[in-house]
Every structure is written in structure tokens, then in C-alpha cells.
Amino acid sequence: MAVVDVLLVLRNCDELVLFGQRAAHLYAGGQYNLISGKAEPGEDVYTAVAREAREEAGVVLPIADLRPLGVVHTAGSHQPRTGFVFLAEHDPHRHGGIFNAEPDKCDGLVWAHPSRPPQPLESYNAAALRLHLVPGLLVSVHGWTSAMHHMRLRPRWFDLLTTGHKTVEIRLHDERRAAIRLGDSITFSNTDTQQQTVAEVIGLRRFASFAAALDAIPTAAVAGPGADRATAEAELTATYSPADEAHHGALAITMRVAARMHPLS
């Protein structure tokens, strides 16, 4: 039988989202997650997520107050699973106050901005939260090899990326890059130190050439503050041949850094 999960982005009037910390004795103990759980036999996903909100946080959400955000398809730990993700605006007057209704399973609830969630955030829930953070992303994938990509960056560009000064990477739009989708993860490796950082793909734009991409995208987003266009274009033309550029065109990947990892041993 297919496993169907439900996850809820419950947001308050300050646009903060509710997270719970899983009890230490549970799977992913100590990590944070959204209100979530499995749909029970005979339940549709709307009924299931409303039940989970009541059981975990004590709130009563009418079905009409639930807005679908999209679906997460995860490889899971033992079998693939599908998670239906919803958004609800918490109104304490209509829905009731928030409280930890499952102290045996949850060590505490916390409100946090969705772009700065409490850490560590469980990765399946992070994939669900992506549907709220990335406009137009209706399907998020998690744990599948096809959704994970790897690229190498020279030290200067790597440092700009990890410090948040570089938010766009321009590459050849070849077969490898054509497989990149919104919500995918890219692991970037520093060519000198082998240190790695993981970035989430939050935007994709295709262009006929590198010049066209650089005409449309601020140079600072590609090459960091104070960089000139010639520097960015020289890096690209030194890496790819004119024939490859003419054949494939360019892909501009907008990213948000998700994690920085230690050097590989």
C-alpha cells in the first residue's frame, strides 16, 4: 500500500511558521518538523491534515481554511512516499490557541520565519517547506538521485556562493543541466579544498548565449559585489567553447545556500 503523508505550513499573522521538535526517542529525534503525519485508512488528505493539526497543536482547522501548496515525492528510508502539503493562516479566535498537545512525541513548539527555520530541520520537511518558499514550485522531490546534482567551483566563486554574495550560476544548457528542476539540490565543491556547500534551486532561466544571460542578470548576482561584466563573461568563455555555447545556449540557475559541509577526507 502506498504511504500518503500530510504536512502543514501553519502561519501566524507575523508570517511565522509553526515547527515542532521531535522527542529524542523518535525517528529523527531532536530535529524540527512541520505539523505532519500519515493519512489513516479511510481519510482523505484534507481530513488527515486537519486531524494532525488538532492532535499536535490543539487547533481546529475547517477544511475551507486549508490551501494546497503542492506535493513532495520522497524516496523515503524504506519505500517511496508522497506528502501532500497545505498552508493555513492561524486565527486564534476561530481556530483556538496553539499548545503542545503531544508532549510524549514533541519536546516543544516554536514559531520561526520560514526562510530561517529552526535547526536541524528534518530534510523531508525541508522539502515540503520549499513549496511555500519557491513561487510556482508545485512538486518537490526528496531523496532521489535524479534530484541531486554536483558542480565544481574555483575558490573565489565558491566563497562568494557560501557567503551569499553569488546567487546565480550560469552554465551551459547541456543534457546534464537540462535535468535540473526547481527545488532540486546542487552540491558545489571547492576545486582546491574539496569543501562542499549545498544550494537549493529556486529559479531557472534559459538563454541563447552567455551574453544574453549577462544582459538580463545583474553582474553582482553572478560574480559578486563590485565585479564587472567582463570578468564574469571571461570566466564563462574560458570554460566553454563557442561551438558548445552556440549549440546548447546558457542556463542561469538562481540558488539559495542550504548547508555548508566539511572538506571531504
PDB file of C-alpha atoms in Angstrom:
ATOM      1  CA  MET A   1       0.000   0.000   0.000  1.00  0.00           C
ATOM      2  CA  ALA A   2       1.319   3.456  -0.896  1.00  0.00           C
ATOM      3  CA  VAL A   3       2.195   5.688   2.056  1.00  0.00           C
ATOM      4  CA  VAL A   4       0.444   9.073   1.954  1.00  0.00           C
ATOM      5  CA  ASP A   5       1.710  11.783   4.289  1.00  0.00           C
ATOM      6  CA  VAL A   6       0.252  15.193   5.068  1.00  0.00           C
ATOM      7  CA  LEU A   7       2.272  18.255   6.106  1.00  0.00           C
ATOM      8  CA  LEU A   8       1.010  21.665   7.200  1.00  0.00           C
ATOM      9  CA  VAL A   9       2.636  25.073   6.922  1.00  0.00           C
ATOM     10  CA  LEU A  10       0.715  26.810   9.722  1.00  0.00           C
ATOM     11  CA  ARG A  11       1.442  30.534   9.543  1.00  0.00           C
ATOM     12  CA  ASN A  12       0.541  33.286  12.022  1.00  0.00           C
ATOM     13  CA  CYS A  13      -0.204  36.984  11.489  1.00  0.00           C
ATOM     14  CA  ASP A  14       3.524  37.796  11.654  1.00  0.00           C
ATOM     15  CA  GLU A  15       4.163  35.330   8.764  1.00  0.00           C
ATOM     16  CA  LEU A  16       5.993  32.958  11.104  1.00  0.00           C
ATOM     17  CA  VAL A  17       5.545  29.212  10.660  1.00  0.00           C
ATOM     18  CA  LEU A  18       4.995  26.671  13.438  1.00  0.00           C
ATOM     19  CA  PHE A  19       7.635  23.974  13.955  1.00  0.00           C
ATOM     20  CA  GLY A  20       7.824  21.171  16.496  1.00  0.00           C
ATOM     21  CA  GLN A  21      10.942  19.471  17.871  1.00  0.00           C
ATOM     22  CA  ARG A  22      10.693  15.703  17.748  1.00  0.00           C
ATOM     23  CA  ALA A  23      11.254  13.872  21.026  1.00  0.00           C
ATOM     24  CA  ALA A  24      14.662  12.221  21.346  1.00  0.00           C
ATOM     25  CA  HIS A  25      13.300   8.650  21.371  1.00  0.00           C
ATOM     26  CA  LEU A  26      11.570   9.038  17.983  1.00  0.00           C
ATOM     27  CA  TYR A  27      12.946   8.731  14.448  1.00  0.00           C
ATOM     28  CA  ALA A  28      14.848  11.963  13.654  1.00  0.00           C
ATOM     29  CA  GLY A  29      14.745  12.794  17.361  1.00  0.00           C
ATOM     30  CA  GLY A  30      15.831  16.339  18.177  1.00  0.00           C
ATOM     31  CA  GLN A  31      15.080  17.556  14.666  1.00  0.00           C
ATOM     32  CA  TYR A  32      12.320  20.017  13.813  1.00  0.00           C
ATOM     33  CA  ASN A  33       9.366  19.387  11.576  1.00  0.00           C
ATOM     34  CA  LEU A  34       6.088  20.902  10.458  1.00  0.00           C
ATOM     35  CA  ILE A  35       2.757  19.624  11.709  1.00  0.00           C
ATOM     36  CA  SER A  36       2.666  16.335   9.850  1.00  0.00           C
ATOM     37  CA  GLY A  37       1.687  12.694   9.837  1.00  0.00           C
ATOM     38  CA  LYS A  38       0.204   9.871   7.791  1.00  0.00           C
ATOM     39  CA  ALA A  39      -3.282   9.751   6.340  1.00  0.00           C
ATOM     40  CA  GLU A  40      -5.162   6.972   8.082  1.00  0.00           C
ATOM     41  CA  PRO A  41      -7.236   4.345   6.228  1.00  0.00           C
ATOM     42  CA  GLY A  42     -10.468   5.918   5.021  1.00  0.00           C
ATOM     43  CA  GLU A  43      -9.163   9.504   5.360  1.00  0.00           C
ATOM     44  CA  ASP A  44      -8.730  11.992   2.545  1.00  0.00           C
ATOM     45  CA  VAL A  45      -5.718  14.299   2.824  1.00  0.00           C
ATOM     46  CA  TYR A  46      -7.746  17.348   3.913  1.00  0.00           C
ATOM     47  CA  THR A  47      -9.293  15.444   6.802  1.00  0.00           C
ATOM     48  CA  ALA A  48      -5.911  13.972   7.706  1.00  0.00           C
ATOM     49  CA  VAL A  49      -4.037  17.271   7.908  1.00  0.00           C
ATOM     50  CA  ALA A  50      -6.849  18.893   9.928  1.00  0.00           C
ATOM     51  CA  ARG A  51      -6.709  15.951  12.348  1.00  0.00           C
ATOM     52  CA  GLU A  52      -2.925  16.219  12.685  1.00  0.00           C
ATOM     53  CA  ALA A  53      -3.224  19.943  13.448  1.00  0.00           C
ATOM     54  CA  ARG A  54      -5.703  19.184  16.223  1.00  0.00           C
ATOM     55  CA  GLU A  55      -3.706  16.268  17.632  1.00  0.00           C
ATOM     56  CA  GLU A  56      -0.306  18.008  17.562  1.00  0.00           C
ATOM     57  CA  ALA A  57      -1.076  21.691  18.194  1.00  0.00           C
ATOM     58  CA  GLY A  58      -4.629  21.747  19.545  1.00  0.00           C
ATOM     59  CA  VAL A  59      -6.067  23.858  16.726  1.00  0.00           C
ATOM     60  CA  VAL A  60      -9.344  23.167  14.926  1.00  0.00           C
ATOM     61  CA  LEU A  61      -8.990  23.973  11.225  1.00  0.00           C
ATOM     62  CA  PRO A  62     -12.054  23.916   8.967  1.00  0.00           C
ATOM     63  CA  ILE A  63     -11.375  22.276   5.619  1.00  0.00           C
ATOM     64  CA  ALA A  64     -12.159  25.593   3.906  1.00  0.00           C
ATOM     65  CA  ASP A  65      -9.141  27.171   5.656  1.00  0.00           C
ATOM     66  CA  LEU A  66      -6.673  24.713   4.109  1.00  0.00           C
ATOM     67  CA  ARG A  67      -4.925  25.747   0.903  1.00  0.00           C
ATOM     68  CA  PRO A  68      -2.966  23.123  -1.071  1.00  0.00           C
ATOM     69  CA  LEU A  69       0.668  24.094  -1.702  1.00  0.00           C
ATOM     70  CA  GLY A  70       1.808  21.030  -3.648  1.00  0.00           C
ATOM     71  CA  VAL A  71       3.251  17.560  -3.309  1.00  0.00           C
ATOM     72  CA  VAL A  72       6.550  16.112  -2.097  1.00  0.00           C
ATOM     73  CA  HIS A  73       7.691  12.828  -3.618  1.00  0.00           C
ATOM     74  CA  THR A  74      10.311  11.296  -1.355  1.00  0.00           C
ATOM     75  CA  ALA A  75      12.411   8.182  -1.842  1.00  0.00           C
ATOM     76  CA  GLY A  76      11.874   7.528   1.874  1.00  0.00           C
ATOM     77  CA  SER A  77      14.073   5.387   4.080  1.00  0.00           C
ATOM     78  CA  HIS A  78      12.408   2.060   3.228  1.00  0.00           C
ATOM     79  CA  GLN A  79       9.933   2.862   0.442  1.00  0.00           C
ATOM     80  CA  PRO A  80       8.805   5.859  -1.613  1.00  0.00           C
ATOM     81  CA  ARG A  81       6.195   8.134  -0.044  1.00  0.00           C
ATOM     82  CA  THR A  82       4.032  11.014  -1.199  1.00  0.00           C
ATOM     83  CA  GLY A  83       3.385  14.024   1.014  1.00  0.00           C
ATOM     84  CA  PHE A  84       0.533  16.471   0.402  1.00  0.00           C
ATOM     85  CA  VAL A  85       1.443  19.911   1.719  1.00  0.00           C
ATOM     86  CA  PHE A  86      -1.073  22.535   2.853  1.00  0.00           C
ATOM     87  CA  LEU A  87      -0.977  26.138   4.061  1.00  0.00           C
ATOM     88  CA  ALA A  88      -3.273  27.593   6.729  1.00  0.00           C
ATOM     89  CA  GLU A  89      -3.369  31.037   8.334  1.00  0.00           C
ATOM     90  CA  HIS A  90      -3.769  30.614  12.070  1.00  0.00           C
ATOM     91  CA  ASP A  91      -6.562  32.695  13.580  1.00  0.00           C
ATOM     92  CA  PRO A  92      -6.581  32.110  17.362  1.00  0.00           C
ATOM     93  CA  HIS A  93     -10.136  33.441  17.671  1.00  0.00           C
ATOM     94  CA  ARG A  94     -11.542  30.897  15.223  1.00  0.00           C
ATOM     95  CA  HIS A  95      -9.041  28.033  15.459  1.00  0.00           C
ATOM     96  CA  GLY A  96      -8.080  28.150  19.132  1.00  0.00           C
ATOM     97  CA  GLY A  97      -4.715  28.739  20.768  1.00  0.00           C
ATOM     98  CA  ILE A  98      -1.554  26.799  19.996  1.00  0.00           C
ATOM     99  CA  PHE A  99      -0.180  24.348  22.549  1.00  0.00           C
ATOM    100  CA  ASN A 100       1.931  21.193  22.567  1.00  0.00           C
ATOM    101  CA  ALA A 101      -0.801  18.550  22.504  1.00  0.00           C
ATOM    102  CA  GLU A 102       1.625  15.613  22.225  1.00  0.00           C
ATOM    103  CA  PRO A 103       4.334  16.171  24.876  1.00  0.00           C
ATOM    104  CA  ASP A 104       5.306  12.492  24.640  1.00  0.00           C
ATOM    105  CA  LYS A 105       6.226  12.968  20.989  1.00  0.00           C
ATOM    106  CA  CYS A 106       7.222  16.639  20.842  1.00  0.00           C
ATOM    107  CA  ASP A 107       9.733  18.487  23.022  1.00  0.00           C
ATOM    108  CA  GLY A 108       8.259  21.879  22.179  1.00  0.00           C
ATOM    109  CA  LEU A 109       6.702  24.132  19.548  1.00  0.00           C
ATOM    110  CA  VAL A 110       8.339  27.234  18.114  1.00  0.00           C
ATOM    111  CA  TRP A 111       7.348  29.921  15.627  1.00  0.00           C
ATOM    112  CA  ALA A 112      10.078  30.853  13.129  1.00  0.00           C
ATOM    113  CA  HIS A 113      10.407  32.612   9.807  1.00  0.00           C
ATOM    114  CA  PRO A 114      10.184  30.029   7.001  1.00  0.00           C
ATOM    115  CA  SER A 115      13.383  31.321   5.384  1.00  0.00           C
ATOM    116  CA  ARG A 116      15.201  30.861   8.729  1.00  0.00           C
ATOM    117  CA  PRO A 117      13.677  27.685  10.180  1.00  0.00           C
ATOM    118  CA  PRO A 118      14.957  26.183  13.442  1.00  0.00           C
ATOM    119  CA  GLN A 119      17.837  23.764  13.037  1.00  0.00           C
ATOM    120  CA  PRO A 120      18.275  20.947  12.480  1.00  0.00           C
ATOM    121  CA  LEU A 121      15.240  20.814  10.190  1.00  0.00           C
ATOM    122  CA  GLU A 122      14.346  17.284   9.084  1.00  0.00           C
ATOM    123  CA  SER A 123      15.056  17.012   5.344  1.00  0.00           C
ATOM    124  CA  TYR A 124      11.651  15.685   4.223  1.00  0.00           C
ATOM    125  CA  ASN A 125      10.010  18.620   5.991  1.00  0.00           C
ATOM    126  CA  ALA A 126      12.554  20.979   4.415  1.00  0.00           C
ATOM    127  CA  ALA A 127      11.446  19.691   1.010  1.00  0.00           C
ATOM    128  CA  ALA A 128       7.834  20.409   1.988  1.00  0.00           C
ATOM    129  CA  LEU A 129       8.697  23.915   3.205  1.00  0.00           C
ATOM    130  CA  ARG A 130      10.306  24.560  -0.194  1.00  0.00           C
ATOM    131  CA  LEU A 131       6.811  24.550  -1.727  1.00  0.00           C
ATOM    132  CA  HIS A 132       5.994  27.587   0.413  1.00  0.00           C
ATOM    133  CA  LEU A 133       9.280  29.382  -0.257  1.00  0.00           C
ATOM    134  CA  VAL A 134       9.640  28.885  -4.017  1.00  0.00           C
ATOM    135  CA  PRO A 135       6.914  30.547  -6.114  1.00  0.00           C
ATOM    136  CA  GLY A 136       5.489  28.243  -8.763  1.00  0.00           C
ATOM    137  CA  LEU A 137       7.019  25.082  -7.298  1.00  0.00           C
ATOM    138  CA  LEU A 138       4.145  22.596  -7.121  1.00  0.00           C
ATOM    139  CA  VAL A 139       6.141  19.362  -6.860  1.00  0.00           C
ATOM    140  CA  SER A 140       9.195  18.924  -4.631  1.00  0.00           C
ATOM    141  CA  VAL A 141      11.328  15.805  -4.737  1.00  0.00           C
ATOM    142  CA  HIS A 142      13.396  14.463  -1.875  1.00  0.00           C
ATOM    143  CA  GLY A 143      15.991  11.728  -1.593  1.00  0.00           C
ATOM    144  CA  TRP A 144      16.049  10.739  -5.267  1.00  0.00           C
ATOM    145  CA  THR A 145      19.408  10.613  -7.004  1.00  0.00           C
ATOM    146  CA  SER A 146      17.899  12.334 -10.046  1.00  0.00           C
ATOM    147  CA  ALA A 147      17.139  15.432  -7.943  1.00  0.00           C
ATOM    148  CA  MET A 148      20.742  15.797  -6.708  1.00  0.00           C
ATOM    149  CA  HIS A 149      23.357  17.492  -8.856  1.00  0.00           C
ATOM    150  CA  HIS A 150      27.067  18.159  -8.452  1.00  0.00           C
ATOM    151  CA  MET A 151      29.199  21.038  -9.741  1.00  0.00           C
ATOM    152  CA  ARG A 152      32.702  22.311  -9.083  1.00  0.00           C
ATOM    153  CA  LEU A 153      33.670  25.931  -8.436  1.00  0.00           C
ATOM    154  CA  ARG A 154      37.020  27.664  -8.219  1.00  0.00           C
ATOM    155  CA  PRO A 155      37.776  29.041  -4.712  1.00  0.00           C
ATOM    156  CA  ARG A 156      36.786  32.658  -5.440  1.00  0.00           C
ATOM    157  CA  TRP A 157      33.383  31.705  -6.809  1.00  0.00           C
ATOM    158  CA  PHE A 158      32.847  29.104  -4.101  1.00  0.00           C
ATOM    159  CA  ASP A 159      33.493  31.650  -1.346  1.00  0.00           C
ATOM    160  CA  LEU A 160      31.119  34.141  -2.964  1.00  0.00           C
ATOM    161  CA  LEU A 161      28.433  31.470  -3.108  1.00  0.00           C
ATOM    162  CA  THR A 162      28.802  30.321   0.505  1.00  0.00           C
ATOM    163  CA  THR A 163      28.725  33.906   1.828  1.00  0.00           C
ATOM    164  CA  GLY A 164      25.554  34.667  -0.123  1.00  0.00           C
ATOM    165  CA  HIS A 165      27.179  37.214  -2.461  1.00  0.00           C
ATOM    166  CA  LYS A 166      26.773  34.985  -5.502  1.00  0.00           C
ATOM    167  CA  THR A 167      23.188  33.869  -6.084  1.00  0.00           C
ATOM    168  CA  VAL A 168      23.215  32.931  -9.770  1.00  0.00           C
ATOM    169  CA  GLU A 169      25.364  30.325 -11.510  1.00  0.00           C
ATOM    170  CA  ILE A 170      25.466  30.361 -15.318  1.00  0.00           C
ATOM    171  CA  ARG A 171      26.280  27.116 -17.062  1.00  0.00           C
ATOM    172  CA  LEU A 172      25.965  25.535 -20.471  1.00  0.00           C
ATOM    173  CA  HIS A 173      22.432  24.255 -21.039  1.00  0.00           C
ATOM    174  CA  ASP A 174      23.601  20.759 -21.950  1.00  0.00           C
ATOM    175  CA  GLU A 175      21.940  17.439 -21.134  1.00  0.00           C
ATOM    176  CA  ARG A 176      23.162  17.425 -17.530  1.00  0.00           C
ATOM    177  CA  ARG A 177      21.855  20.903 -16.757  1.00  0.00           C
ATOM    178  CA  ALA A 178      18.631  20.315 -18.665  1.00  0.00           C
ATOM    179  CA  ALA A 179      17.774  17.765 -15.956  1.00  0.00           C
ATOM    180  CA  ILE A 180      17.794  20.426 -13.206  1.00  0.00           C
ATOM    181  CA  ARG A 181      14.367  21.341 -11.832  1.00  0.00           C
ATOM    182  CA  LEU A 182      13.076  23.900  -9.349  1.00  0.00           C
ATOM    183  CA  GLY A 183      13.542  22.592  -5.831  1.00  0.00           C
ATOM    184  CA  ASP A 184      16.483  20.336  -6.721  1.00  0.00           C
ATOM    185  CA  SER A 185      19.710  20.434  -4.727  1.00  0.00           C
ATOM    186  CA  ILE A 186      23.174  21.153  -6.116  1.00  0.00           C
ATOM    187  CA  THR A 187      26.307  20.176  -4.203  1.00  0.00           C
ATOM    188  CA  PHE A 188      29.133  22.576  -5.094  1.00  0.00           C
ATOM    189  CA  SER A 189      32.727  21.519  -4.403  1.00  0.00           C
ATOM    190  CA  ASN A 190      35.671  23.891  -3.984  1.00  0.00           C
ATOM    191  CA  THR A 191      38.212  22.783  -6.585  1.00  0.00           C
ATOM    192  CA  ASP A 192      41.126  23.457  -4.202  1.00  0.00           C
ATOM    193  CA  THR A 193      39.926  22.444  -0.728  1.00  0.00           C
ATOM    194  CA  GLN A 194      37.162  19.987  -1.721  1.00  0.00           C
ATOM    195  CA  GLN A 195      34.917  21.711   0.814  1.00  0.00           C
ATOM    196  CA  GLN A 196      31.281  21.448  -0.209  1.00  0.00           C
ATOM    197  CA  THR A 197      28.138  23.516   0.051  1.00  0.00           C
ATOM    198  CA  VAL A 198      24.592  22.557  -0.847  1.00  0.00           C
ATOM    199  CA  ALA A 199      22.294  25.013  -2.610  1.00  0.00           C
ATOM    200  CA  GLU A 200      18.611  24.779  -3.456  1.00  0.00           C
ATOM    201  CA  VAL A 201      17.465  25.724  -6.946  1.00  0.00           C
ATOM    202  CA  ILE A 202      14.860  28.484  -6.681  1.00  0.00           C
ATOM    203  CA  GLY A 203      14.948  29.830 -10.243  1.00  0.00           C
ATOM    204  CA  LEU A 204      15.826  28.680 -13.765  1.00  0.00           C
ATOM    205  CA  ARG A 205      16.097  30.753 -16.950  1.00  0.00           C
ATOM    206  CA  ARG A 206      17.329  29.635 -20.334  1.00  0.00           C
ATOM    207  CA  PHE A 207      19.152  31.975 -22.739  1.00  0.00           C
ATOM    208  CA  ALA A 208      20.513  31.691 -26.260  1.00  0.00           C
ATOM    209  CA  SER A 209      24.012  32.736 -25.154  1.00  0.00           C
ATOM    210  CA  PHE A 210      26.113  33.747 -22.167  1.00  0.00           C
ATOM    211  CA  ALA A 211      25.975  37.357 -23.347  1.00  0.00           C
ATOM    212  CA  ALA A 212      22.169  37.275 -23.354  1.00  0.00           C
ATOM    213  CA  ALA A 213      22.163  35.888 -19.823  1.00  0.00           C
ATOM    214  CA  LEU A 214      24.543  38.576 -18.591  1.00  0.00           C
ATOM    215  CA  ASP A 215      22.408  41.246 -20.271  1.00  0.00           C
ATOM    216  CA  ALA A 216      19.394  40.118 -18.234  1.00  0.00           C
ATOM    217  CA  ILE A 217      21.000  39.316 -14.858  1.00  0.00           C
ATOM    218  CA  PRO A 218      22.800  41.795 -12.569  1.00  0.00           C
ATOM    219  CA  THR A 219      26.543  41.148 -12.691  1.00  0.00           C
ATOM    220  CA  ALA A 220      26.772  41.221  -8.888  1.00  0.00           C
ATOM    221  CA  ALA A 221      24.419  38.230  -8.648  1.00  0.00           C
ATOM    222  CA  VAL A 222      26.741  36.218 -10.911  1.00  0.00           C
ATOM    223  CA  ALA A 223      30.190  37.421  -9.875  1.00  0.00           C
ATOM    224  CA  GLY A 224      29.777  39.193  -6.548  1.00  0.00           C
ATOM    225  CA  PRO A 225      29.716  42.848  -5.429  1.00  0.00           C
ATOM    226  CA  GLY A 226      31.854  45.212  -7.473  1.00  0.00           C
ATOM    227  CA  ALA A 227      32.579  42.683 -10.210  1.00  0.00           C
ATOM    228  CA  ASP A 228      32.450  43.863 -13.793  1.00  0.00           C
ATOM    229  CA  ARG A 229      30.697  42.094 -16.600  1.00  0.00           C
ATOM    230  CA  ALA A 230      33.947  41.388 -18.458  1.00  0.00           C
ATOM    231  CA  THR A 231      35.183  39.275 -15.529  1.00  0.00           C
ATOM    232  CA  ALA A 232      32.024  37.178 -15.491  1.00  0.00           C
ATOM    233  CA  GLU A 233      31.982  36.729 -19.255  1.00  0.00           C
ATOM    234  CA  ALA A 234      35.678  35.853 -19.396  1.00  0.00           C
ATOM    235  CA  GLU A 235      35.148  33.055 -16.865  1.00  0.00           C
ATOM    236  CA  LEU A 236      32.389  31.548 -18.977  1.00  0.00           C
ATOM    237  CA  THR A 237      34.111  31.830 -22.357  1.00  0.00           C
ATOM    238  CA  ALA A 238      37.296  30.337 -20.909  1.00  0.00           C
ATOM    239  CA  THR A 239      35.355  27.309 -19.724  1.00  0.00           C
ATOM    240  CA  TYR A 240      33.156  26.551 -22.732  1.00  0.00           C
ATOM    241  CA  SER A 241      33.887  26.601 -26.457  1.00  0.00           C
ATOM    242  CA  PRO A 242      31.977  28.929 -28.809  1.00  0.00           C
ATOM    243  CA  ALA A 243      30.636  25.877 -30.630  1.00  0.00           C
ATOM    244  CA  ASP A 244      29.180  24.393 -27.428  1.00  0.00           C
ATOM    245  CA  GLU A 245      27.676  27.745 -26.466  1.00  0.00           C
ATOM    246  CA  ALA A 246      26.065  28.142 -29.881  1.00  0.00           C
ATOM    247  CA  HIS A 247      24.674  24.608 -29.799  1.00  0.00           C
ATOM    248  CA  HIS A 248      23.344  24.454 -26.234  1.00  0.00           C
ATOM    249  CA  GLY A 249      22.801  28.023 -25.091  1.00  0.00           C
ATOM    250  CA  ALA A 250      23.032  29.066 -21.435  1.00  0.00           C
ATOM    251  CA  LEU A 251      21.163  28.231 -18.247  1.00  0.00           C
ATOM    252  CA  ALA A 252      21.006  30.701 -15.344  1.00  0.00           C
ATOM    253  CA  ILE A 253      20.438  28.935 -12.024  1.00  0.00           C
ATOM    254  CA  THR A 254      19.249  31.044  -9.092  1.00  0.00           C
ATOM    255  CA  MET A 255      20.176  29.443  -5.769  1.00  0.00           C
ATOM    256  CA  ARG A 256      19.824  29.654  -2.037  1.00  0.00           C
ATOM    257  CA  VAL A 257      22.593  28.056   0.046  1.00  0.00           C
ATOM    258  CA  ALA A 258      21.123  25.387   2.312  1.00  0.00           C
ATOM    259  CA  ALA A 259      24.167  23.956   4.097  1.00  0.00           C
ATOM    260  CA  ARG A 260      27.958  24.070   4.190  1.00  0.00           C
ATOM    261  CA  MET A 261      29.825  20.851   4.774  1.00  0.00           C
ATOM    262  CA  HIS A 262      33.295  19.904   5.960  1.00  0.00           C
ATOM    263  CA  PRO A 263      36.052  19.040   3.482  1.00  0.00           C
ATOM    264  CA  LEU A 264      35.961  15.529   2.135  1.00  0.00           C
ATOM    265  CA  SER A 265      38.515  13.186   3.645  1.00  0.00           C
TER     266      SER A 265
END
